[in-house]
């Protein structure tokens, strides 16, 4: 598939998903009762079922066979995972220290939650392919990040403070993640030999189910926030702060990953994969994980605001970078040394 066609596919899906997110938030604002705690949609059951569906589909779609070509580039892998799970959380701590006590508690936790999330899978790989980067390495790192995030995201959050002032209960959270996230993921992988081909042939349908489930979780997450008055008095200032903070984090991540790759002497293809995988954060996994980690907290909607802003921002900026890198001149192939015939006099035996 050409770089132009990959970019077109990515942008079509982006547009549909962005409209859906706006619609989900708008419906929660207008009709919060059905998706709020005690509503007829029963969000306490719907949330866990939705998480299981999303990660089962992820398991069916994860191409572990494609990872073999990228497994040996350990300096690259360590760099990407360090950016995702070490540099980002440290940047989040710095951002919150810089903001002081001027942010609402839910938004503070939302920024740190954004920084603790794993990378994306599909868009990281698609952008790397569009930019003519190291696709096998991108597949490996995006998949590894998704798996590591099941443990590392709640571990980072356990060191922070939840909106209500209590620490995130690591044991119950990890148990919930294992039951509703890891087990469906493993089940999807085990069934991949039978369902993988069918899922690939019906990729558009499975993506709609996946994204539609995420949008449903966005709706239920915001319903409780609206009904309990979390957004009362927030105004446009909160949204402006969320946009500015997300832009600052994305800029710092792009510059840091690119600088680290240049310092380590990575070739251009590896640098492209590292920049796209190391600077991205997943909304598709972030919303279901938030539903499990924060439960029925009234601040869940506010916590999700940074990742909901960061998600389209990262795709737009990285899409521009992918287009620029796709137009770069191909690296010259090494010249073969010409072998001149030996014209020295022959000596008889």
CSV table of C-alpha atoms in Angstrom, one decimal:
chain,number,residue,atom,x,y,z
A,1,UNK,CA,0.0,0.0,0.0
A,2,UNK,CA,1.4,3.4,-1.0
A,3,UNK,CA,2.2,6.1,1.6
A,4,UNK,CA,-0.6,8.3,0.2
A,5,UNK,CA,-3.2,5.6,0.5
A,6,UNK,CA,-2.1,4.8,4.1
A,7,UNK,CA,-2.4,8.4,5.1
A,8,UNK,CA,-5.9,8.6,3.5
A,9,UNK,CA,-7.1,5.6,5.3
A,10,UNK,CA,-5.7,7.0,8.6
A,11,UNK,CA,-7.4,10.3,8.2
A,12,UNK,CA,-10.8,8.8,7.2
A,13,UNK,CA,-10.8,6.8,10.4
A,14,UNK,CA,-9.6,9.8,12.4
A,15,UNK,CA,-12.5,12.0,11.1
A,16,UNK,CA,-15.1,9.3,12.0
A,17,UNK,CA,-13.7,8.7,15.4
A,18,UNK,CA,-13.3,12.4,16.3
A,19,UNK,CA,-16.9,13.1,15.3
A,20,UNK,CA,-18.0,10.1,17.4
A,21,UNK,CA,-16.1,11.4,20.5
A,22,UNK,CA,-17.7,14.8,20.2
A,23,UNK,CA,-21.1,13.2,19.8
A,24,UNK,CA,-20.6,10.9,22.8
A,25,UNK,CA,-19.6,13.9,25.0
A,26,UNK,CA,-22.5,15.9,23.7
A,27,UNK,CA,-25.0,13.1,24.4
A,28,UNK,CA,-23.6,12.7,27.9
A,29,UNK,CA,-24.1,16.4,28.5
A,30,UNK,CA,-27.7,16.4,27.2
A,31,UNK,CA,-28.8,12.9,28.4
A,32,UNK,CA,-26.6,11.8,31.3
A,33,UNK,CA,-29.2,9.7,33.1
A,34,UNK,CA,-29.0,6.4,31.0
A,35,UNK,CA,-25.3,6.1,31.3
A,36,UNK,CA,-24.8,7.3,34.9
A,37,UNK,CA,-24.6,5.1,37.9
A,38,UNK,CA,-28.0,3.5,38.4
A,39,UNK,CA,-29.1,4.3,34.9
A,40,UNK,CA,-30.9,1.8,32.6
A,41,UNK,CA,-27.7,1.1,30.7
A,42,UNK,CA,-26.2,-0.4,33.8
A,43,UNK,CA,-22.7,1.1,33.2
A,44,UNK,CA,-21.1,-1.0,36.0
A,45,UNK,CA,-21.8,-4.1,33.8
A,46,UNK,CA,-21.5,-2.4,30.4
A,47,UNK,CA,-18.1,-1.0,31.2
A,48,UNK,CA,-16.5,-4.4,32.0
A,49,UNK,CA,-18.2,-6.1,29.1
A,50,UNK,CA,-17.0,-3.3,26.7
A,51,UNK,CA,-13.4,-3.6,28.0
A,52,UNK,CA,-13.5,-7.3,27.4
A,53,UNK,CA,-14.8,-6.8,23.8
A,54,UNK,CA,-12.1,-4.2,23.0
A,55,UNK,CA,-9.2,-6.3,24.2
A,56,UNK,CA,-10.5,-9.5,22.7
A,57,UNK,CA,-10.5,-7.8,19.3
A,58,UNK,CA,-7.0,-6.5,20.1
A,59,UNK,CA,-5.9,-10.0,20.8
A,60,UNK,CA,-7.3,-11.4,17.6
A,61,UNK,CA,-5.6,-8.6,15.6
A,62,UNK,CA,-2.2,-8.5,17.3
A,63,UNK,CA,0.2,-9.9,14.6
A,64,UNK,CA,2.8,-11.7,16.8
A,65,UNK,CA,4.2,-13.5,13.8
A,66,UNK,CA,5.2,-10.2,12.4
A,67,UNK,CA,7.3,-9.4,15.4
A,68,UNK,CA,10.1,-11.8,14.5
A,69,UNK,CA,11.8,-9.4,12.1
A,70,UNK,CA,12.1,-6.7,14.8
A,71,UNK,CA,13.0,-8.6,18.0
A,72,UNK,CA,16.8,-8.1,17.7
A,73,UNK,CA,16.9,-4.3,17.7
A,74,UNK,CA,17.2,-4.1,21.5
A,75,UNK,CA,18.8,-0.6,21.7
A,76,UNK,CA,15.8,0.7,19.7
A,77,UNK,CA,13.3,-1.2,21.8
A,78,UNK,CA,14.7,0.0,25.1
A,79,UNK,CA,14.7,3.6,23.9
A,80,UNK,CA,11.1,3.5,22.8
A,81,UNK,CA,9.9,1.8,26.0
A,82,UNK,CA,11.9,4.1,28.2
A,83,UNK,CA,10.3,7.1,26.4
A,84,UNK,CA,6.8,5.6,26.9
A,85,UNK,CA,7.1,4.5,30.5
A,86,UNK,CA,9.9,6.5,32.1
A,87,UNK,CA,10.4,9.8,30.2
A,88,UNK,CA,6.6,10.5,29.8
A,89,UNK,CA,5.7,10.0,33.5
A,90,UNK,CA,8.7,12.1,34.6
A,91,UNK,CA,7.5,14.8,32.2
A,92,UNK,CA,4.0,14.5,33.7
A,93,UNK,CA,5.5,15.0,37.2
A,94,UNK,CA,7.4,18.1,36.0
A,95,UNK,CA,4.3,19.5,34.3
A,96,UNK,CA,2.2,19.1,37.4
A,97,UNK,CA,5.0,20.7,39.5
A,98,UNK,CA,5.0,23.6,37.1
A,99,UNK,CA,1.2,24.0,37.3
A,100,UNK,CA,1.3,23.9,41.1
A,101,UNK,CA,-2.2,23.8,42.7
A,102,UNK,CA,-3.9,25.7,39.9
A,103,UNK,CA,-5.4,22.7,38.2
A,104,UNK,CA,-8.6,20.8,39.3
A,105,UNK,CA,-7.7,17.5,41.0
A,106,UNK,CA,-9.3,15.4,38.2
A,107,UNK,CA,-7.4,17.3,35.5
A,108,UNK,CA,-4.1,16.8,37.4
A,109,UNK,CA,-4.7,13.1,37.5
A,110,UNK,CA,-5.8,13.1,33.9
A,111,UNK,CA,-2.5,14.6,32.8
A,112,UNK,CA,-0.5,12.0,34.8
A,113,UNK,CA,-2.8,9.2,33.5
A,114,UNK,CA,-2.1,10.4,29.9
A,115,UNK,CA,1.7,10.2,30.6
A,116,UNK,CA,1.4,6.7,32.2
A,117,UNK,CA,-0.5,5.2,29.3
A,118,UNK,CA,1.1,2.8,26.7
A,119,UNK,CA,1.6,3.7,23.1
A,120,UNK,CA,-0.9,3.2,20.3
A,121,UNK,CA,-0.7,0.1,18.0
A,122,UNK,CA,-2.5,0.7,14.7
A,123,UNK,CA,-1.7,4.3,14.1
A,124,UNK,CA,2.0,4.0,15.2
A,125,UNK,CA,2.5,1.2,12.6
A,126,UNK,CA,0.5,3.0,9.9
A,127,UNK,CA,2.4,6.3,10.3
A,128,UNK,CA,5.7,4.5,10.4
A,129,UNK,CA,4.8,2.7,7.1
A,130,UNK,CA,3.6,5.9,5.5
A,131,UNK,CA,6.9,7.6,6.4
A,132,UNK,CA,9.0,4.6,5.1
A,133,UNK,CA,10.3,3.8,8.5
A,134,UNK,CA,11.2,0.4,10.2
A,135,UNK,CA,7.7,-1.2,10.2
A,136,UNK,CA,8.7,-4.5,12.0
A,137,UNK,CA,10.3,-2.5,14.8
A,138,UNK,CA,7.1,-0.4,15.1
A,139,UNK,CA,4.9,-3.4,15.3
A,140,UNK,CA,7.1,-5.0,18.0
A,141,UNK,CA,7.3,-1.8,20.1
A,142,UNK,CA,3.6,-0.9,19.8
A,143,UNK,CA,2.6,-4.4,20.8
A,144,UNK,CA,5.1,-4.7,23.6
A,145,UNK,CA,4.0,-1.3,24.9
A,146,UNK,CA,0.3,-2.4,25.0
A,147,UNK,CA,1.3,-5.5,27.0
A,148,UNK,CA,3.6,-3.7,29.4
A,149,UNK,CA,1.0,-1.0,30.0
A,150,UNK,CA,-1.3,-3.5,31.8
A,151,UNK,CA,1.1,-3.5,34.7
A,152,UNK,CA,3.2,-0.3,34.4
A,153,UNK,CA,0.2,2.1,34.0
A,154,UNK,CA,-1.4,1.2,37.3
A,155,UNK,CA,2.0,1.0,39.0
A,156,UNK,CA,2.7,4.6,38.1
A,157,UNK,CA,-0.8,5.6,39.2
A,158,UNK,CA,-0.4,3.8,42.5
A,159,UNK,CA,2.2,6.4,43.4
A,160,UNK,CA,-0.2,9.2,42.7
A,161,UNK,CA,-3.4,10.4,44.4
A,162,UNK,CA,-6.9,9.6,43.1
A,163,UNK,CA,-9.5,12.4,42.8
A,164,UNK,CA,-11.1,11.6,46.1
A,165,UNK,CA,-7.8,11.7,47.9
A,166,UNK,CA,-7.2,8.0,48.3
A,167,UNK,CA,-4.4,6.2,46.6
A,168,UNK,CA,-5.2,4.0,43.6
A,169,UNK,CA,-5.7,0.5,45.1
A,170,UNK,CA,-3.1,-1.4,43.1
A,171,UNK,CA,-4.2,-5.0,44.0
A,172,UNK,CA,-7.9,-4.7,43.0
A,173,UNK,CA,-7.0,-2.6,40.0
A,174,UNK,CA,-4.5,-5.2,38.7
A,175,UNK,CA,-6.9,-8.0,39.4
A,176,UNK,CA,-9.6,-6.2,37.4
A,177,UNK,CA,-7.2,-5.6,34.6
A,178,UNK,CA,-6.2,-9.2,34.5
A,179,UNK,CA,-9.8,-10.5,34.4
A,180,UNK,CA,-11.3,-8.0,32.0
A,181,UNK,CA,-8.3,-7.0,29.9
A,182,UNK,CA,-5.5,-9.6,30.0
A,183,UNK,CA,-7.7,-12.7,29.8
A,184,UNK,CA,-9.7,-11.4,26.8
A,185,UNK,CA,-6.4,-10.4,25.1
A,186,UNK,CA,-5.0,-13.9,25.7
A,187,UNK,CA,-8.2,-15.5,24.5
A,188,UNK,CA,-8.1,-13.4,21.3
A,189,UNK,CA,-4.5,-14.5,20.7
A,190,UNK,CA,-5.4,-18.2,21.3
A,191,UNK,CA,-8.3,-18.0,18.8
A,192,UNK,CA,-6.3,-16.0,16.3
A,193,UNK,CA,-5.4,-19.1,14.1
A,194,UNK,CA,-9.2,-19.5,13.5
A,195,UNK,CA,-10.4,-16.0,13.7
A,196,UNK,CA,-7.4,-14.0,12.5
A,197,UNK,CA,-8.2,-14.5,8.8
A,198,UNK,CA,-11.8,-13.7,9.2
A,199,UNK,CA,-11.0,-10.6,11.2
A,200,UNK,CA,-8.5,-9.4,8.5
A,201,UNK,CA,-11.1,-9.9,5.8
A,202,UNK,CA,-13.7,-7.9,7.8
A,203,UNK,CA,-11.3,-5.4,9.2
A,204,UNK,CA,-13.6,-2.5,8.7
A,205,UNK,CA,-16.4,-4.2,10.7
A,206,UNK,CA,-14.1,-5.2,13.6
A,207,UNK,CA,-12.7,-1.6,13.7
A,208,UNK,CA,-16.2,-0.2,13.9
A,209,UNK,CA,-17.1,-2.6,16.8
A,210,UNK,CA,-13.8,-1.7,18.5
A,211,UNK,CA,-14.2,2.1,18.1
A,212,UNK,CA,-17.9,2.0,18.7
A,213,UNK,CA,-17.4,0.3,22.1
A,214,UNK,CA,-14.8,2.9,23.0
A,215,UNK,CA,-17.2,5.6,22.2
A,216,UNK,CA,-19.9,3.9,24.4
A,217,UNK,CA,-17.4,3.9,27.2
A,218,UNK,CA,-16.6,7.6,26.6
A,219,UNK,CA,-20.3,8.3,26.9
A,220,UNK,CA,-20.8,6.4,30.2
A,221,UNK,CA,-17.6,8.0,31.6
A,222,UNK,CA,-18.9,11.5,31.0
A,223,UNK,CA,-22.5,10.7,32.2
A,224,UNK,CA,-21.5,10.5,35.9
A,225,UNK,CA,-19.3,13.6,35.6
A,226,UNK,CA,-22.2,15.6,34.2
A,227,UNK,CA,-24.8,14.3,36.6
A,228,UNK,CA,-22.6,15.0,39.6
A,229,UNK,CA,-21.8,18.5,38.5
A,230,UNK,CA,-18.1,18.0,38.0
A,231,UNK,CA,-18.1,20.4,35.0
A,232,UNK,CA,-19.9,23.1,36.8
A,233,UNK,CA,-17.7,26.2,36.9
A,234,UNK,CA,-14.9,24.6,34.8
A,235,UNK,CA,-15.5,26.8,31.7
A,236,UNK,CA,-13.3,27.2,28.7
A,237,UNK,CA,-10.2,27.8,30.9
A,238,UNK,CA,-10.0,24.1,31.8
A,239,UNK,CA,-10.2,23.1,28.1
A,240,UNK,CA,-7.6,25.7,27.2
A,241,UNK,CA,-5.2,24.4,29.9
A,242,UNK,CA,-5.8,20.8,28.7
A,243,UNK,CA,-4.9,21.8,25.1
A,244,UNK,CA,-1.8,23.7,26.2
A,245,UNK,CA,-0.6,20.9,28.4
A,246,UNK,CA,-1.2,18.2,25.8
A,247,UNK,CA,0.7,20.3,23.1
A,248,UNK,CA,3.6,20.9,25.5
A,249,UNK,CA,3.9,17.2,26.3
A,250,UNK,CA,3.7,16.1,22.7
A,251,UNK,CA,6.3,18.7,21.6
A,252,UNK,CA,8.7,17.6,24.4
A,253,UNK,CA,8.2,13.9,23.6
A,254,UNK,CA,8.9,14.4,19.9
A,255,UNK,CA,12.0,16.4,20.5
A,256,UNK,CA,13.3,14.0,23.2
A,257,UNK,CA,12.8,10.8,21.2
A,258,UNK,CA,14.4,12.4,18.1
A,259,UNK,CA,17.4,13.7,20.1
A,260,UNK,CA,17.9,10.3,21.8
A,261,UNK,CA,17.9,8.5,18.5
A,262,UNK,CA,20.4,10.9,17.0
A,263,UNK,CA,22.6,10.6,20.1
A,264,UNK,CA,22.5,6.8,19.8
A,265,UNK,CA,23.2,6.9,16.1
A,266,UNK,CA,20.1,5.1,14.9
A,267,UNK,CA,19.5,5.0,11.1
A,268,UNK,CA,16.6,7.1,9.7
A,269,UNK,CA,14.2,4.2,9.5
A,270,UNK,CA,14.7,3.3,13.2
A,271,UNK,CA,14.4,6.9,14.2
A,272,UNK,CA,11.1,7.2,12.5
A,273,UNK,CA,9.7,4.2,14.3
A,274,UNK,CA,11.0,5.4,17.6
A,275,UNK,CA,9.6,8.9,17.3
A,276,UNK,CA,6.1,7.6,16.3
A,277,UNK,CA,6.0,4.8,18.9
A,278,UNK,CA,7.6,6.7,21.7
A,279,UNK,CA,5.5,9.9,21.4
A,280,UNK,CA,2.1,8.3,21.0
A,281,UNK,CA,-0.5,7.5,23.7
A,282,UNK,CA,-3.5,5.2,23.2
A,283,UNK,CA,-7.0,6.4,23.5
A,284,UNK,CA,-8.5,3.1,22.4
A,285,UNK,CA,-6.9,1.3,25.4
A,286,UNK,CA,-6.9,4.4,27.7
A,287,UNK,CA,-10.7,4.8,27.9
A,288,UNK,CA,-11.3,1.1,28.9
A,289,UNK,CA,-8.4,1.1,31.4
A,290,UNK,CA,-9.7,4.3,33.0
A,291,UNK,CA,-13.1,2.7,33.4
A,292,UNK,CA,-11.5,-0.1,35.3
A,293,UNK,CA,-9.0,1.9,37.3
A,294,UNK,CA,-11.2,4.8,38.3
A,295,UNK,CA,-14.5,2.9,38.4
A,296,UNK,CA,-17.5,5.1,39.1
A,297,UNK,CA,-15.5,8.1,40.1
A,298,UNK,CA,-17.3,11.3,39.3
A,299,UNK,CA,-14.0,12.8,38.0
A,300,UNK,CA,-13.5,10.1,35.3
A,301,UNK,CA,-14.8,12.4,32.5
A,302,UNK,CA,-12.4,15.1,33.6
A,303,UNK,CA,-9.5,12.6,33.9
A,304,UNK,CA,-10.1,11.6,30.2
A,305,UNK,CA,-10.0,15.1,28.8
A,306,UNK,CA,-6.1,15.2,28.3
A,307,UNK,CA,-6.0,11.9,26.4
A,308,UNK,CA,-9.0,12.9,24.3
A,309,UNK,CA,-7.2,16.1,23.3
A,310,UNK,CA,-3.8,14.5,23.0
A,311,UNK,CA,-5.2,11.7,20.7
A,312,UNK,CA,-6.2,13.9,17.7
A,313,UNK,CA,-3.3,16.3,18.3
A,314,UNK,CA,-0.7,13.5,18.0
A,315,UNK,CA,-2.3,12.1,14.8
A,316,UNK,CA,-2.4,15.5,13.1
A,317,UNK,CA,1.2,16.4,14.0
A,318,UNK,CA,2.6,13.0,13.3
A,319,UNK,CA,0.6,12.8,10.1
A,320,UNK,CA,2.4,16.0,8.9
A,321,UNK,CA,5.8,14.5,10.0
A,322,UNK,CA,5.0,11.2,8.2
A,323,UNK,CA,4.2,13.2,5.0
A,324,UNK,CA,7.5,15.1,5.2
A,325,UNK,CA,9.6,12.0,5.9
A,326,UNK,CA,7.9,10.1,3.1
A,327,UNK,CA,9.1,12.7,0.6
A,328,UNK,CA,12.7,12.4,1.7
A,329,UNK,CA,15.4,11.3,-0.7
A,330,UNK,CA,16.2,7.6,-0.5
A,331,UNK,CA,19.5,6.9,1.1
A,332,UNK,CA,22.2,6.1,-1.5
A,333,UNK,CA,23.1,2.4,-1.8
A,334,UNK,CA,26.8,1.6,-1.1
A,335,UNK,CA,28.8,1.4,-4.3
A,336,UNK,CA,30.4,-1.8,-5.2
A,337,UNK,CA,34.1,-1.6,-5.7
A,338,UNK,CA,35.0,-2.2,-9.3
A,339,UNK,CA,37.4,-5.0,-9.9
A,340,UNK,CA,40.0,-4.3,-12.6
A,341,UNK,CA,41.4,-7.2,-14.4
A,342,UNK,CA,44.9,-8.1,-13.4
A,343,UNK,CA,47.2,-7.1,-16.3
A,344,UNK,CA,50.4,-8.2,-14.7
A,345,UNK,CA,52.5,-10.5,-16.9
A,346,UNK,CA,51.7,-14.2,-16.5
A,347,UNK,CA,54.5,-16.5,-15.3
A,348,UNK,CA,54.6,-20.0,-16.5
A,349,UNK,CA,54.7,-22.9,-14.3
